[in-house]
C-alpha cells in the first residue's frame, strides 16, 4: 500500500490536477503527502524569499481546497527541478511521485526534455503523470504488456501499492499476426487463413495467461485484451478507443549513457495519451 506520496507542482493548471490526484490517493490510502515546488536558484535572494513564501501559501490553500489529508506537508526548495524532485522523493522514501502532464504544443510534441520526462528517466520509483481533470477514482485500468520483465514489474508494483483496487483491470498485449500475412502472400484460401489466424490468436492468449499467472498478483481479478499491432501506436489507438482511467507501463532498466533515453514505446505513450499514466522502472 501507499505510505508516502510526493507530488511536484510548478503552480500551473496542469499541476493542479496532479495535486488533486495526489490528495485523493493519500486520503484513500492514509499515506503521508508532501507537496513540493522547486524555485530556480538563479533568483536574487530577496526575490527567492518572496517566491518561496508565495508558493507555500498558494499550495497550502490549493491542498485545503481538495480536502487536504491529515498528514500533508508543503515544501518549497531551490535548484534544478528534476534533481530536487528525485532527491526529495528519496529523502522521504516516497512510494510514488505524482506530476502534472507536460505542456503539449500545437504542432509537435515536446515530451523529451521536459521535467517529467527527466524524472521518469532517472527515478527509482513509480511516477504518475496525472492527466485527468476530474480526480475521480480509477474504475478502468489498462496494463500494457509485452510480456517482458519490465512490464511484469510494472504490474506487480501497481498491485503492491494498491493502485488496482476496486478497478476493472485489463492486460493489453499487441502482436503482429505473422501467419496471416505469410498465407495471404502465398495465396492460401481465406477460410484457411482465418482458421490459422484464430489458432495463432489463441496461442497468444495462452502465453499471456501464463505470463500473468507467473506474476503472482494475489486476489487480482482481470481480463486480457490482445490487439493487432505492436509498439506505441497500437496501444495509443486502443487507449483512445476504450478510454481507461489509468494506463500502467514499464520503463526499461538502463544505466550509463543509455539511461539518458527512455524506451521509445514508453516515451511515445507518455507524450501522446490523455489518461493518467503510471510509469514504473524495473528497480522500483
GROMACS .gro file of N, CA and C in nm, residues 9 18 33 46 57 82 94 99 112 118 122 142 179 186 192 196 212 240 248 259 271 275 279 284:
model
   72
    9UNK      N    1   0.470   2.027  -0.799
    9UNK     CA    2   0.384   2.127  -0.863
    9UNK      C    3   0.468   2.244  -0.913
   18UNK      N    4  -0.255   1.731  -1.073
   18UNK     CA    5  -0.165   1.638  -1.005
   18UNK      C    6  -0.185   1.644  -0.855
   33UNK      N    7   0.156   1.282   0.265
   33UNK     CA    8   0.166   1.355   0.138
   33UNK      C    9   0.258   1.475   0.152
   46UNK      N   10   1.629   3.819  -0.223
   46UNK     CA   11   1.501   3.876  -0.180
   46UNK      C   12   1.387   3.822  -0.266
   57UNK      N   13   0.212   2.950   0.045
   57UNK     CA   14   0.075   2.993   0.074
   57UNK      C   15  -0.022   2.939  -0.032
   82UNK      N   16   1.410   1.866  -1.173
   82UNK     CA   17   1.408   1.720  -1.177
   82UNK      C   18   1.502   1.658  -1.074
   94UNK      N   19   0.953   0.813  -0.063
   94UNK     CA   20   0.823   0.816  -0.128
   94UNK      C   21   0.802   0.689  -0.210
   99UNK      N   22   0.306   1.388  -1.085
   99UNK     CA   23   0.335   1.513  -1.156
   99UNK      C   24   0.225   1.539  -1.258
  112UNK      N   25   1.009   1.497  -2.475
  112UNK     CA   26   1.151   1.476  -2.446
  112UNK      C   27   1.212   1.606  -2.395
  118UNK      N   28   1.247   1.380  -1.755
  118UNK     CA   29   1.375   1.363  -1.686
  118UNK      C   30   1.357   1.290  -1.554
  122UNK      N   31   1.522   0.911  -1.459
  122UNK     CA   32   1.622   0.892  -1.353
  122UNK      C   33   1.566   0.835  -1.224
  142UNK      N   34  -0.584  -0.012  -1.759
  142UNK     CA   35  -0.516  -0.092  -1.860
  142UNK      C   36  -0.370  -0.109  -1.817
  179UNK      N   37   0.142  -1.520  -3.928
  179UNK     CA   38   0.087  -1.630  -4.008
  179UNK      C   39  -0.006  -1.578  -4.116
  186UNK      N   40   0.104  -1.608  -4.990
  186UNK     CA   41   0.117  -1.739  -5.054
  186UNK      C   42  -0.009  -1.779  -5.130
  192UNK      N   43  -0.899  -2.087  -4.477
  192UNK     CA   44  -0.782  -2.147  -4.411
  192UNK      C   45  -0.704  -2.039  -4.336
  196UNK      N   46  -0.613  -2.038  -3.928
  196UNK     CA   47  -0.477  -2.028  -3.876
  196UNK      C   48  -0.459  -1.902  -3.791
  212UNK      N   49   0.083  -1.375  -1.693
  212UNK     CA   50   0.015  -1.306  -1.583
  212UNK      C   51   0.010  -1.394  -1.459
  240UNK      N   52  -0.727   0.523  -2.689
  240UNK     CA   53  -0.819   0.625  -2.740
  240UNK      C   54  -0.959   0.569  -2.760
  248UNK      N   55  -0.098   0.166  -1.711
  248UNK     CA   56   0.024   0.127  -1.640
  248UNK      C   57   0.125   0.076  -1.742
  259UNK      N   58   2.091   0.540  -2.013
  259UNK     CA   59   1.988   0.586  -1.921
  259UNK      C   60   1.942   0.728  -1.955
  271UNK      N   61   0.393   1.080  -2.405
  271UNK     CA   62   0.379   1.205  -2.477
  271UNK      C   63   0.247   1.222  -2.549
  275UNK      N   64  -0.483   1.007  -2.072
  275UNK     CA   65  -0.532   0.950  -1.947
  275UNK      C   66  -0.418   0.950  -1.846
  279UNK      N   67   0.415   0.517  -1.477
  279UNK     CA   68   0.538   0.465  -1.536
  279UNK      C   69   0.623   0.404  -1.425
  284UNK      N   70   1.198  -0.025  -0.924
  284UNK     CA   71   1.102   0.031  -0.827
  284UNK      C   72   1.060  -0.074  -0.726
   0.00000   0.00000   0.00000
